[in-house]
Amino acid sequence: MSSMYICRVCKSAIDSKICWRYFGFQWAHCLSCKTTQKLLTPQEYNNINPTYDPGMYIEDVDSVSTLRHQLFVNEKIHFLTKHAGSDLDGKRFLDIGCGLGGFLIAAQELGMIASGYEPSKLHSSQLEKIYPRQFKVVNDYFDSSKCDGTYDIIMLSHVIEHIYDQKAFISGICSKLSVGGLLLVITPNNESVEASISGRRWLMYKPVDHVSLIGPTAAKMLTPVGCVIAALQSDEYRGEFAVHMLSALKTALGGGKATGKLAAGESPRKQVSAASFPPWLKAILQILSLPFWVYGKITNGLACMTIAYRRTS
């Protein structure tokens, strides 16, 4: 008889026969909530010890304008006003995993009182250098039991996929929302067109610290008591589909092998981002991706998902 694993989101049993190994880790896909997760014990998860280094953003940043440009602050302002409205002056904003502070800068420019949590000192020190003494950033992992007060808007951008027990984590965060407040979650969409076609070679399974990838089905199951989903949308860069397919092809051909280990310490590492591609390459990728982007737009199946949880009681 085959062994069974328990899904960390919906607690359904997963038959080990449908599990697979990818980039040094055992993975399983839950048929009930459609979450894909690394099969780790809590101790194995803690041993991953990700550094969340800033990569390319740490280089050549010496002014407010440069940092704003590199962090796409104007896009983040648009994102916040789209989901939280334009009357944000004086509201309390918390960004968990704030990185170099793009959302903190956007929130401040919208008149909010902005603070954050960031485990990487290399990230927060860069923000402090450009914006001295303007933001309160706690250099630690978020813990709801140690977080004082409540907030009107809490941001969780590309963090939830790193979390082992997502249900407990989101419930803890929502306990720090004021009634009527919003938790905005941005994460890779595990039910996207890219994920479906790439299958077990999806690009988002590669990072060593991605442990639980969710989609709309799991997002609904993760809704805490006293909260509702105010919005659930997907988006992506126009050429993103082609990037994901090229990555899957490279993996299928045996390229991009990884050891499953992180670089020691918080040393910056050079990263490749579609946003940094030359214009001619972006144009080619966008043309190749167009039919799939249109389909994903119609079906809400684009690569990046935004979930807005609103606290109602």
XYZ file of C-alpha atoms in Angstrom:
313
model
C 0.000 0.000 0.000
C 1.359 3.414 -0.925
C 1.971 6.042 1.745
C -0.214 9.143 2.035
C 0.647 12.784 2.655
C -1.659 15.407 4.152
C -2.191 18.674 2.269
C -1.220 21.643 4.448
C -4.065 23.799 3.045
C -7.180 21.603 2.965
C -5.937 18.584 4.989
C -6.868 16.152 2.213
C -4.839 12.979 1.746
C -2.406 12.935 -1.199
C -1.277 9.596 -2.597
C 2.515 9.389 -2.826
C 2.126 7.766 -6.265
C 1.392 11.177 -7.790
C 4.395 12.909 -6.176
C 7.543 13.815 -8.084
C 11.060 15.206 -7.552
C 12.093 18.548 -8.988
C 15.275 20.540 -8.335
C 16.211 18.421 -5.350
C 12.831 18.366 -3.575
C 9.791 16.092 -3.418
C 6.591 17.791 -4.617
C 2.893 16.910 -4.433
C -0.199 18.364 -6.101
C -3.440 18.291 -4.101
C -6.425 17.391 -6.265
C -8.854 18.956 -3.758
C -7.454 22.500 -3.368
C -5.044 22.400 -6.343
C -2.119 23.548 -4.193
C 1.349 22.312 -5.156
C 3.682 22.004 -2.178
C 7.076 20.708 -1.193
C 6.841 17.671 1.070
C 8.769 18.949 4.074
C 8.642 18.465 7.800
C 8.572 21.672 9.875
C 12.227 21.102 10.737
C 13.208 20.637 7.083
C 11.327 23.835 6.252
C 13.186 25.770 8.957
C 16.488 24.417 7.640
C 15.901 26.057 4.250
C 16.691 29.399 5.950
C 16.202 31.661 2.892
C 18.192 34.888 2.707
C 15.850 36.881 0.406
C 18.792 38.859 -0.935
C 17.993 41.906 -3.090
C 19.774 40.675 -6.186
C 20.025 43.201 -8.991
C 18.144 45.940 -7.118
C 21.015 46.518 -4.690
C 23.306 47.799 -7.423
C 23.752 51.445 -8.466
C 20.952 52.790 -6.255
C 22.002 56.161 -4.900
C 18.981 58.464 -5.182
C 15.225 58.637 -4.582
C 14.478 58.777 -8.311
C 16.630 55.724 -9.079
C 15.105 53.665 -6.287
C 11.555 54.710 -7.262
C 12.233 53.712 -10.877
C 13.797 50.356 -10.021
C 10.974 49.487 -7.629
C 8.162 50.554 -10.007
C 6.682 52.833 -7.348
C 4.201 54.468 -9.742
C 2.796 51.027 -10.620
C 2.504 50.232 -6.907
C 0.629 53.499 -6.309
C -1.808 52.478 -9.052
C -2.160 49.017 -7.491
C -2.958 50.392 -4.035
C -5.501 52.934 -5.242
C -7.137 50.311 -7.477
C -7.729 47.916 -4.584
C -7.969 50.240 -1.567
C -9.409 53.433 -3.067
C -7.999 56.931 -3.352
C -8.913 58.247 0.133
C -5.951 56.742 1.990
C -4.569 59.734 3.873
C -3.730 58.867 7.490
C -4.445 55.155 7.168
C -2.082 52.630 8.745
C -0.198 50.482 6.230
C 1.940 47.418 6.957
C 4.052 45.577 4.373
C 5.141 42.099 5.465
C 8.293 41.158 3.569
C 8.724 44.739 2.384
C 12.074 44.113 0.665
C 13.602 47.352 -0.546
C 10.407 49.232 0.306
C 8.600 49.843 -2.976
C 5.153 49.539 -1.410
C 6.261 51.542 1.640
C 7.291 54.429 -0.609
C 4.021 54.172 -2.555
C 1.957 54.104 0.649
C 3.777 57.114 2.073
C 3.246 59.104 -1.120
C -0.475 58.315 -0.812
C -0.482 59.803 2.678
C -0.466 56.578 4.680
C 1.557 55.819 7.803
C 3.791 53.059 6.448
C 5.795 50.413 8.286
C 7.076 46.961 7.463
C 8.717 43.678 8.377
C 11.804 42.531 6.486
C 14.162 39.719 7.603
C 16.993 40.861 5.304
C 19.033 43.713 6.777
C 20.583 44.237 3.343
C 17.179 45.208 1.972
C 16.129 47.531 4.757
C 19.526 49.207 5.021
C 19.278 50.241 1.369
C 15.865 51.814 1.996
C 17.205 53.586 5.089
C 20.127 54.984 3.083
C 17.838 56.646 0.538
C 14.959 57.476 2.937
C 16.669 58.042 6.321
C 14.393 57.702 9.383
C 11.185 57.791 7.322
C 9.971 54.218 7.789
C 9.753 51.855 10.730
C 11.014 48.515 9.440
C 11.391 45.585 11.822
C 14.313 43.363 10.761
C 12.582 40.082 11.533
C 9.980 37.617 10.310
C 6.391 38.646 10.989
C 4.802 37.164 14.113
C 1.241 38.240 14.864
C 1.737 37.638 18.593
C 4.519 40.249 18.646
C 2.824 42.787 16.368
C 1.134 45.655 18.233
C -1.957 47.518 17.050
C -4.110 47.074 13.964
C -3.784 48.230 10.368
C -6.125 49.434 7.642
C -4.128 47.820 4.820
C -1.632 44.966 5.060
C 0.501 44.018 2.045
C 1.831 40.527 1.372
C 3.652 40.619 -1.961
C 5.341 37.391 -3.104
C 5.593 36.064 0.438
C 2.806 33.494 0.877
C 4.510 31.003 -1.488
C 7.408 30.907 1.013
C 5.165 29.998 3.963
C 4.777 26.461 5.327
C 1.461 26.790 7.190
C -0.350 29.340 5.043
C -3.727 29.064 6.771
C -2.331 29.924 10.212
C -0.148 32.657 8.740
C -3.000 34.446 6.942
C -5.292 34.081 9.958
C -2.628 35.687 12.152
C -2.215 38.578 9.725
C -5.971 39.194 9.441
C -6.213 39.379 13.233
C -4.168 42.576 12.901
C -6.606 44.158 10.435
C -9.080 46.759 11.601
C -12.719 45.967 10.784
C -13.147 46.895 7.117
C -9.405 46.606 6.542
C -7.761 44.836 3.596
C -5.078 42.184 3.297
C -3.652 42.357 -0.237
C -1.827 39.204 -1.343
C 0.213 38.929 -4.546
C 1.497 35.467 -5.452
C 2.189 33.226 -8.469
C -1.049 31.702 -9.780
C -0.813 27.930 -9.516
C -3.867 27.562 -11.782
C -2.554 29.850 -14.525
C -2.181 28.976 -18.198
C 1.604 28.870 -17.716
C 1.388 26.505 -14.746
C -1.046 24.193 -16.534
C 1.026 23.892 -19.725
C 4.430 23.760 -17.980
C 3.169 21.035 -15.636
C 5.845 19.719 -13.319
C 8.463 21.982 -14.916
C 6.780 25.288 -14.047
C 9.280 28.076 -13.464
C 7.825 28.909 -10.034
C 8.810 25.495 -8.657
C 12.517 26.280 -9.087
C 13.241 28.713 -6.210
C 14.462 26.723 -3.231
C 12.330 28.767 -0.831
C 9.034 28.356 -2.734
C 7.245 25.726 -0.654
C 3.493 26.164 -1.322
C 2.068 27.445 -4.620
C -1.638 28.306 -4.591
C -4.343 29.325 -7.042
C -7.908 30.680 -6.763
C -9.264 27.404 -5.319
C -6.808 27.401 -2.403
C -7.127 31.188 -1.943
C -10.828 30.723 -1.150
C -10.079 27.898 1.290
C -7.519 30.092 3.078
C -10.087 32.815 3.833
C -9.954 33.397 7.630
C -13.029 33.463 9.850
C -14.432 36.995 9.915
C -13.081 37.813 6.441
C -14.374 37.672 2.886
C -12.632 37.793 -0.490
C -13.231 41.290 -1.881
C -11.325 40.651 -5.133
C -9.490 37.808 -6.847
C -7.732 38.785 -10.077
C -4.782 37.739 -12.213
C -2.251 39.661 -14.292
C 1.163 39.255 -15.905
C 3.724 40.893 -18.170
C 2.690 40.539 -21.818
C 5.681 38.322 -22.669
C 5.646 36.210 -19.535
C 4.133 33.105 -21.104
C 7.073 32.722 -23.516
C 9.569 33.153 -20.663
C 7.892 30.363 -18.679
C 7.797 28.044 -21.694
C 11.476 28.628 -22.492
C 12.346 27.855 -18.875
C 10.321 24.622 -18.975
C 12.033 23.618 -22.249
C 15.473 24.312 -20.766
C 14.648 22.130 -17.778
C 13.310 19.344 -20.012
C 16.589 19.384 -21.953
C 18.585 19.034 -18.743
C 19.657 22.640 -18.218
C 19.412 24.694 -15.075
C 20.202 21.903 -12.634
C 20.220 23.029 -9.013
C 21.496 21.618 -5.724
C 18.608 22.901 -3.653
C 20.997 25.002 -1.539
C 21.129 28.735 -1.016
C 24.195 30.922 -1.179
C 25.575 31.563 2.302
C 24.799 34.850 4.011
C 23.101 37.859 2.465
C 25.469 38.506 -0.426
C 23.730 40.090 -3.448
C 23.419 37.831 -6.475
C 22.903 38.774 -10.099
C 19.396 37.963 -11.268
C 17.787 37.874 -14.686
C 14.374 39.501 -14.938
C 12.045 39.850 -17.916
C 11.719 43.516 -16.939
C 15.424 44.009 -17.733
C 15.319 42.468 -21.235
C 16.148 44.741 -24.211
C 13.118 46.185 -26.098
C 13.554 43.969 -29.178
C 13.520 40.808 -27.044
C 10.474 42.004 -25.089
C 8.647 42.586 -28.388
C 9.387 39.033 -29.618
C 8.284 37.520 -26.299
C 5.074 39.557 -26.349
C 4.196 38.444 -29.891
C 4.800 34.776 -29.013
C 2.773 35.111 -25.810
C -0.171 37.103 -27.189
C -2.717 34.278 -27.840
C -2.068 32.759 -24.416
C -2.195 36.172 -22.712
C -5.604 36.836 -24.291
C -6.890 33.429 -23.160
C -5.527 33.979 -19.651
C -7.111 37.424 -19.521
C -10.521 36.011 -20.467
C -10.324 33.106 -17.996
C -8.596 35.012 -15.150
C -5.713 32.571 -15.619
C -2.693 34.879 -15.882
C 0.543 34.059 -14.094
C 0.304 36.420 -11.102
C -2.689 36.412 -8.742
C -3.937 39.173 -6.443
C -6.257 38.282 -3.570
C -7.940 40.962 -1.445
C -9.225 39.679 1.901
C -11.493 42.151 3.740
C -12.112 41.838 7.469
C -15.830 42.122 8.180
C -15.964 41.372 11.901
